[in-house]
Coordinates of C-alpha atoms in Angstrom, one line a residue:
M933 CA -11.1 1.5 27.4
Y934 CA -10.6 2.4 23.8
K935 CA -13.7 3.2 21.8
A936 CA -12.2 5.6 19.4
F937 CA -9.1 6.2 17.3
L938 CA -7.6 9.5 16.2
I939 CA -6.1 9.2 12.7
K940 CA -3.2 11.4 11.9
Y941 CA -2.1 11.9 8.3
G942 CA 1.1 13.3 6.9
E943 CA 1.5 15.0 3.5
I944 CA -2.3 15.3 3.0
G945 CA -1.8 18.3 5.2
T946 CA 0.2 20.1 2.5
K947 CA -2.6 20.0 -0.1
G948 CA -4.0 23.4 0.6
K949 CA -7.5 24.1 -0.7
N950 CA -7.7 20.5 -2.1
R951 CA -7.0 18.9 1.2
Y952 CA -10.7 18.0 1.8
L953 CA -10.6 15.8 -1.3
F954 CA -7.8 13.7 0.1
E955 CA -9.4 13.6 3.6
D956 CA -12.6 12.3 2.0
A957 CA -10.7 9.7 0.1
L958 CA -8.9 8.6 3.3
C959 CA -12.2 8.3 5.1
R960 CA -13.5 6.1 2.3
Q961 CA -10.5 3.8 2.5
I962 CA -10.8 3.6 6.3
R963 CA -14.4 2.5 5.9
R964 CA -13.4 -0.1 3.3
A965 CA -10.8 -1.6 5.5
L966 CA -13.0 -1.7 8.6
K967 CA -15.9 -3.4 6.7
K968 CA -13.8 -6.6 6.7
I969 CA -13.7 -7.0 10.5
D970 CA -16.4 -7.6 13.1
G971 CA -18.0 -4.5 14.6
E972 CA -19.6 -1.2 13.5
F973 CA -17.6 2.0 13.1
A974 CA -18.3 5.6 12.4
V975 CA -15.6 7.5 10.5
S976 CA -15.8 11.3 10.6
K977 CA -13.5 14.3 10.1
E978 CA -13.3 17.6 12.0
Q979 CA -10.8 20.5 11.5
G980 CA -7.8 18.5 10.3
R981 CA -8.7 15.4 12.4
I982 CA -10.1 12.1 11.3
Y983 CA -11.9 10.0 13.9
V984 CA -12.9 6.3 14.0
E985 CA -15.5 5.6 16.6
A986 CA -16.6 2.1 17.6
L987 CA -20.4 1.8 17.7
S988 CA -20.4 -1.8 18.9
E989 CA -18.1 -4.3 20.5
F990 CA -14.9 -4.9 18.4
D991 CA -11.6 -6.6 18.5
Y992 CA -9.0 -4.0 19.2
E993 CA -6.0 -5.8 17.6
E994 CA -8.1 -6.5 14.4
A995 CA -9.1 -2.9 14.2
V996 CA -5.5 -1.7 14.5
S997 CA -4.3 -4.2 11.9
A998 CA -7.0 -3.1 9.5
L999 CA -6.1 0.5 9.9
Q1000 CA -2.5 -0.3 9.3
T1001 CA -3.4 -1.4 5.7
V1002 CA -4.8 2.1 4.8
F1003 CA -2.4 4.3 2.8
G1004 CA -2.5 7.9 3.9
I1005 CA -2.5 7.1 7.7
L1006 CA 0.7 8.2 9.4
W1007 CA -0.2 7.4 13.0
I1008 CA -3.1 5.6 14.7
C1009 CA -3.8 7.0 18.2
P1010 CA -6.1 4.9 20.4
M1011 CA -7.9 7.5 22.6
M1012 CA -10.3 8.1 25.3
Q1013 CA -12.9 10.6 24.1
I1014 CA -15.0 12.4 26.6
E1015 CA -17.6 15.1 26.8
D1016 CA -16.6 18.5 28.3
N1017 CA -17.9 18.4 31.8
G1018 CA -15.4 20.7 33.3
F1019 CA -11.7 20.5 34.3
D1020 CA -12.3 18.3 37.3
D1021 CA -13.9 15.7 35.1
L1022 CA -11.1 15.9 32.6
A1023 CA -8.5 15.4 35.4
A1024 CA -10.4 12.4 36.7
N1025 CA -10.5 10.8 33.3
A1026 CA -6.8 11.6 32.6
I1027 CA -5.9 9.9 35.9
E1028 CA -8.0 6.9 35.0
Y1029 CA -6.4 6.8 31.5
M1030 CA -2.8 6.8 33.0
K1031 CA -3.7 4.1 35.5
K1032 CA -5.1 1.8 32.8
V1033 CA -2.4 2.3 30.2
Y1034 CA 0.7 2.4 32.5
G1035 CA -0.5 0.7 35.6
D1036 CA 2.0 0.8 38.5
K1037 CA 5.1 1.1 36.3
P1038 CA 7.4 4.0 37.0
V1039 CA 6.7 6.5 34.2
T1040 CA 7.9 10.0 33.4
F1041 CA 5.4 12.1 31.5
K1042 CA 4.5 15.5 30.2
V1043 CA 1.2 17.0 29.4
K1044 CA 0.7 18.4 25.9
A1045 CA -2.5 20.3 25.6
R1046 CA -4.0 21.8 22.5
R1047 CA -7.0 24.1 22.9
A1048 CA -8.8 24.2 19.5
R1049 CA -11.9 25.5 21.2
K1050 CA -10.9 28.9 22.7
N1051 CA -13.9 29.2 25.0
Y1052 CA -12.5 26.5 27.3
E1053 CA -12.0 27.6 30.9
K1054 CA -8.2 27.2 30.8
N1055 CA -5.6 28.0 28.2
S1056 CA -3.2 25.4 26.9
M1057 CA -0.4 26.3 29.4
E1058 CA -2.8 26.2 32.3
I1059 CA -4.1 22.8 31.3
N1060 CA -0.5 21.5 31.1
M1061 CA 0.4 22.8 34.5
D1062 CA -2.8 22.0 36.4
L1063 CA -3.4 18.6 34.9
G1064 CA 0.3 17.7 35.5
E1065 CA -0.2 18.7 39.2
R1066 CA -3.3 16.5 39.5
L1067 CA -1.5 13.5 38.0
L1068 CA 1.4 13.9 40.4
E1069 CA -0.9 14.1 43.3
A1070 CA -2.9 11.0 42.3
L1071 CA -0.2 8.7 40.9
P1072 CA 2.8 8.0 43.1
N1073 CA 4.6 6.1 40.3
V1074 CA 4.8 9.0 37.9
S1075 CA 7.2 12.0 37.6
V1076 CA 7.5 14.9 35.2
D1077 CA 10.1 15.1 32.4
V1078 CA 9.4 17.8 29.9
H1079 CA 12.4 17.0 27.7
N1080 CA 12.4 13.2 27.2
P1081 CA 9.3 11.7 28.8
D1082 CA 8.3 8.0 28.7
A1083 CA 4.8 9.2 28.0
E1084 CA 3.4 12.3 26.3
L1085 CA -0.2 12.8 27.4
N1086 CA -2.0 14.6 24.7
V1087 CA -5.1 16.5 25.5
E1088 CA -7.1 18.1 22.7
I1089 CA -10.0 20.4 23.6
R1090 CA -12.4 20.2 20.7
N1091 CA -16.2 19.6 20.4
K1092 CA -15.2 16.7 22.6
I1093 CA -12.0 16.1 24.5
N1094 CA -9.4 13.7 23.2
I1095 CA -7.0 12.0 25.6
Y1096 CA -4.2 9.8 24.1
S1097 CA -0.5 9.0 24.5
E1098 CA 0.0 6.0 22.2
F1099 CA 1.1 6.4 18.6
I1100 CA 0.9 3.3 16.4
K1101 CA 2.7 3.5 13.0
G1102 CA 0.6 3.5 9.9
P1103 CA 1.8 2.8 6.3
G1104 CA 2.0 6.5 5.2
G1105 CA 1.6 7.4 1.6
M1106 CA -1.5 8.8 -0.1
P1107 CA -5.1 7.4 -0.1
V1108 CA -5.8 5.0 -2.9
G1109 CA -7.9 6.6 -5.6
T1110 CA -6.3 10.1 -5.4
N1111 CA -3.8 9.6 -8.2
G1112 CA -5.4 7.7 -11.1
K1113 CA -4.9 4.1 -12.2
A1114 CA -2.0 2.0 -13.5
T1115 CA -1.6 -1.6 -14.7
L1116 CA 0.8 -3.9 -13.0
L1117 CA 2.7 -6.7 -14.8
L1118 CA 2.3 -9.3 -12.1
S1119 CA 4.3 -12.5 -11.9
G1120 CA 4.8 -15.1 -9.2
G1121 CA 8.1 -13.6 -8.1
I1122 CA 9.1 -11.4 -5.2
D1123 CA 9.5 -8.1 -7.1
S1124 CA 6.2 -7.3 -8.9
P1125 CA 3.9 -7.6 -5.9
V1126 CA 6.2 -5.1 -4.0
A1127 CA 6.1 -2.8 -7.1
G1128 CA 2.3 -2.8 -7.0
Y1129 CA 2.3 -2.1 -3.3
M1130 CA 4.7 0.8 -3.8
I1131 CA 2.7 2.5 -6.5
A1132 CA -0.6 1.9 -4.7
K1133 CA 1.0 3.7 -1.7
R1134 CA 1.2 6.8 -3.8
G1135 CA -2.6 6.8 -4.2
V1136 CA -2.8 4.9 -7.5
I1137 CA -5.6 2.3 -8.2
I1138 CA -4.0 -1.0 -9.4
D1139 CA -5.1 -3.4 -12.1
A1140 CA -2.9 -6.3 -13.1
V1141 CA -1.9 -8.6 -16.0
Y1142 CA -0.4 -12.1 -15.5
F1143 CA 1.1 -14.1 -18.4
H1144 CA 0.2 -17.8 -18.0
A1145 CA 1.9 -20.6 -20.1
P1146 CA 0.1 -23.9 -19.7
P1147 CA 1.1 -26.7 -19.7
Y1148 CA 4.6 -25.4 -19.0
T1149 CA 3.2 -23.5 -16.0
S1150 CA 0.7 -25.3 -13.8
D1151 CA -2.6 -24.2 -12.3
R1152 CA -0.8 -24.0 -9.0
A1153 CA 1.4 -21.3 -10.5
K1154 CA -1.7 -19.4 -11.6
Q1155 CA -3.3 -19.8 -8.1
K1156 CA 0.0 -18.5 -6.6
V1157 CA -0.4 -15.2 -8.6
I1158 CA -4.1 -14.9 -7.7
D1159 CA -3.0 -15.3 -4.0
L1160 CA -0.4 -12.6 -4.5
A1161 CA -3.0 -10.3 -6.0
K1162 CA -5.2 -10.9 -3.0
E1163 CA -2.3 -10.0 -0.7
V1164 CA -1.6 -6.8 -2.6
A1165 CA -5.3 -6.0 -2.6
V1166 CA -5.4 -5.8 1.2
Y1167 CA -3.5 -2.5 0.8
S1168 CA -4.5 -1.4 -2.7
G1169 CA -8.2 -2.2 -2.7
P1170 CA -9.9 -4.3 -5.5
I1171 CA -7.7 -5.4 -8.5
N1172 CA -8.9 -6.5 -11.9
L1173 CA -6.5 -9.4 -12.7
H1174 CA -6.2 -10.3 -16.4
I1175 CA -4.8 -13.8 -17.0
V1176 CA -3.3 -14.0 -20.5
N1177 CA -2.6 -17.4 -22.1
F1178 CA 0.9 -16.7 -23.5
T1179 CA 2.0 -20.2 -24.5
D1180 CA 1.6 -20.0 -28.2
I1181 CA 3.3 -16.7 -28.5
Q1182 CA 6.2 -17.9 -26.4
L1183 CA 6.6 -21.1 -28.5
Y1184 CA 6.4 -19.1 -31.7
I1185 CA 9.1 -16.7 -30.6
Y1186 CA 11.2 -19.6 -29.3
D1187 CA 10.9 -21.3 -32.8
Q1188 CA 11.6 -18.2 -34.9
C1189 CA 14.0 -15.9 -33.0
P1190 CA 17.6 -16.2 -31.8
H1191 CA 17.6 -17.7 -28.4
D1192 CA 19.8 -15.1 -26.8
E1193 CA 17.1 -12.6 -27.7
L1194 CA 14.1 -14.6 -26.4
T1195 CA 13.7 -12.8 -23.1
I1196 CA 13.8 -9.3 -24.6
I1197 CA 11.4 -10.2 -27.4
M1198 CA 9.0 -12.0 -25.1
R1199 CA 9.1 -9.1 -22.7
R1200 CA 8.3 -6.6 -25.5
Y1201 CA 5.2 -8.6 -26.4
M1202 CA 4.2 -8.8 -22.8
M1203 CA 4.4 -5.0 -22.6
K1204 CA 2.3 -4.6 -25.8
I1205 CA -0.5 -6.8 -24.4
A1206 CA -0.4 -5.3 -21.0
E1207 CA -0.6 -1.8 -22.6
Y1208 CA -3.7 -3.0 -24.5
F1209 CA -5.5 -3.8 -21.2
A1210 CA -4.2 -0.6 -19.6
I1211 CA -5.6 1.6 -22.3
K1212 CA -8.9 -0.4 -22.3
E1213 CA -9.2 0.1 -18.5
E1214 CA -8.2 3.8 -18.7
S1215 CA -4.9 3.3 -16.8
L1216 CA -2.4 6.0 -17.1
G1217 CA 0.7 3.9 -17.0
L1218 CA 2.3 0.4 -16.6
I1219 CA 4.1 -0.9 -13.5
T1220 CA 6.9 -3.4 -13.4
G1221 CA 9.1 -4.9 -10.7
E1222 CA 12.3 -4.4 -12.6
S1223 CA 15.5 -3.3 -10.8
I1224 CA 18.6 -2.2 -12.7
G1225 CA 21.0 -5.1 -13.3
Q1226 CA 19.1 -7.8 -11.4
V1227 CA 18.8 -10.1 -14.4
A1228 CA 19.7 -9.8 -18.1
S1229 CA 16.4 -8.3 -19.1
Q1230 CA 16.9 -5.5 -16.6
T1231 CA 20.1 -3.9 -17.7
M1232 CA 19.8 -0.3 -18.9
H1233 CA 20.2 -1.5 -22.5
S1234 CA 17.4 -4.1 -22.1
L1235 CA 15.1 -1.7 -20.4
A1236 CA 15.5 0.9 -23.2
V1237 CA 14.7 -1.7 -25.8
T1238 CA 11.7 -3.0 -23.8
N1239 CA 10.4 0.6 -23.3
E1240 CA 10.4 1.3 -27.0
V1241 CA 7.2 -0.7 -27.6
C1242 CA 5.2 1.4 -25.0
T1243 CA 3.3 4.5 -25.5
L1244 CA 2.2 4.8 -21.9
P1245 CA 4.8 5.7 -19.2
V1246 CA 6.4 2.7 -17.4
M1247 CA 6.8 3.1 -13.7
R1248 CA 9.5 1.0 -12.0
P1249 CA 9.4 1.8 -8.3
L1250 CA 12.1 -0.8 -7.4
I1251 CA 14.6 0.5 -10.0
G1252 CA 17.3 1.4 -7.6
F1253 CA 16.6 -1.3 -4.9
D1254 CA 18.8 -4.2 -4.3
K1255 CA 17.3 -7.7 -3.7
Q1256 CA 17.4 -7.5 0.0
D1257 CA 15.6 -4.2 0.0
I1258 CA 12.8 -5.8 -2.0
I1259 CA 12.7 -8.9 0.2
D1260 CA 12.4 -6.8 3.3
I1261 CA 9.3 -5.0 2.0
S1262 CA 7.8 -8.3 0.7
Q1263 CA 8.1 -9.7 4.2
Q1264 CA 6.6 -6.6 5.8
I1265 CA 3.5 -6.7 3.5
G1266 CA 3.0 -10.5 3.7
T1267 CA 3.8 -11.5 0.1
F1268 CA 7.2 -13.1 0.6
E1269 CA 6.1 -16.6 1.7
T1270 CA 3.7 -16.9 -1.3
S1271 CA 6.3 -15.5 -3.8
I1272 CA 8.9 -18.2 -2.8
L1273 CA 6.5 -21.1 -3.4
P1274 CA 8.1 -23.4 -6.0
F1275 CA 5.7 -22.9 -8.8
E1276 CA 7.4 -21.3 -11.8
D1277 CA 5.8 -18.8 -14.2
C1278 CA 6.5 -18.3 -17.9
C1279 CA 9.3 -15.8 -17.3
T1280 CA 11.4 -18.5 -15.7
I1281 CA 10.4 -21.4 -17.9
F1282 CA 11.4 -19.8 -21.2
V1283 CA 14.7 -18.1 -20.2
A1284 CA 17.7 -18.5 -22.5
K1285 CA 20.9 -20.0 -21.2
H1286 CA 22.9 -17.0 -22.4
P1287 CA 20.6 -14.0 -22.8
V1288 CA 21.9 -10.9 -24.4
T1289 CA 22.5 -8.2 -21.9
K1290 CA 23.1 -5.3 -24.3
P1291 CA 20.5 -5.8 -27.0
N1292 CA 20.6 -3.7 -30.1
L1293 CA 17.1 -2.3 -31.0
K1294 CA 17.7 -2.6 -34.7
A1295 CA 18.8 -6.2 -34.3
I1296 CA 15.7 -7.0 -32.2
K1297 CA 13.4 -5.4 -34.7
R1298 CA 15.0 -7.5 -37.5
S1299 CA 14.4 -10.6 -35.5
E1300 CA 10.8 -9.6 -34.9
L1301 CA 10.2 -9.4 -38.6
K1302 CA 10.4 -13.2 -38.6
L1303 CA 7.2 -13.2 -36.5
R1304 CA 5.1 -11.0 -38.7
E1305 CA 3.3 -13.8 -40.5
K1306 CA 1.4 -15.0 -37.4
I1307 CA 2.2 -12.8 -34.4
D1308 CA -0.6 -10.3 -34.7
E1309 CA -3.3 -13.0 -34.9
M1310 CA -1.7 -14.8 -31.9
V1311 CA -1.7 -11.6 -29.9
K1312 CA -5.4 -11.1 -30.8
V1313 CA -6.3 -14.6 -29.7
A1314 CA -4.4 -14.2 -26.5
I1315 CA -6.3 -11.0 -25.8
D1316 CA -9.7 -12.4 -26.8
T1317 CA -9.2 -15.5 -24.6
T1318 CA -8.0 -13.6 -21.5
E1319 CA -9.6 -14.6 -18.2
T1320 CA -10.4 -11.6 -15.9
I1321 CA -10.8 -12.2 -12.2
W1322 CA -12.0 -9.5 -9.7
I1323 CA -9.8 -9.6 -6.6
D1324 CA -11.2 -7.9 -3.5

């Protein structure tokens, strides 16, 4: 029955004269998502409405799943779309729609008509009353409840007539590409993929940097991160994933610096390298999966010391979440099972037994002076030997 979907958006509607830019971006993202499934679709917009029309046979469940990955969509409404052939034809189609959707189940309903085209033969109130009467006459299993109905039958009179009653939840947010670009520090853990998802949901294009430490981290750990990037890319769109060989830098820090400061100093050099790629790719900020107090490197003191090396803003969308909040989102977006695979990355391999939780910036900088003989060249080598993978 369904050959079309009505796409409803949320905060895009508040964008005033610039709304069309966000609508156009949403249409582009819908087309991108639907290209990955079988079938041909036309995406169009009309007076605050976005339509997806199937031009060929398609899998309904696949189409809905694809649309549920598009940020900016608040609701997906499968609909019957008909030509205006008069009220009798509308009533006949509405009766057919209710039969197919609800069958013989006892259902309470109300009709909610919206007449965007004012030259229609009946006004909205007349459509509500007259169509309700036709439904009651034709369907013995239905009854009217205008306050708390089981089904709200929406009828929109536009260039064509839209009939729908189902609302499938979309991901919300803003269309990707409407709010610049940022670079994600992506690891193999639970948190950073969720952080990337959260920022992409606000319309931001995502690139990513992963710090690899062979032979201490295996190729399976690297593949795990590539797989996580692919899972985030389902929502965010294509990701440039930069894989940095960080082994020599970590070993040098391990050899030269106090072990309780290892995590903080390594983290500072990760941020410096990530910022290099961010600036090169014209990103406007960095993204991390840090949450206050979750580990030693994420205390307020540690975050302040880490931030000191950055010139770009650092976005931490999970900063106030507890672990279960983050796990819930990772399960919802499909990254959790990959994140818990037992392949450790460099952050977990080189952790100190008793890391400092309240680092002093002056003390950290004094320790970093011990690195000055070789560290700049090591950072340059790490950057020059970085592997970049296009994730789509």
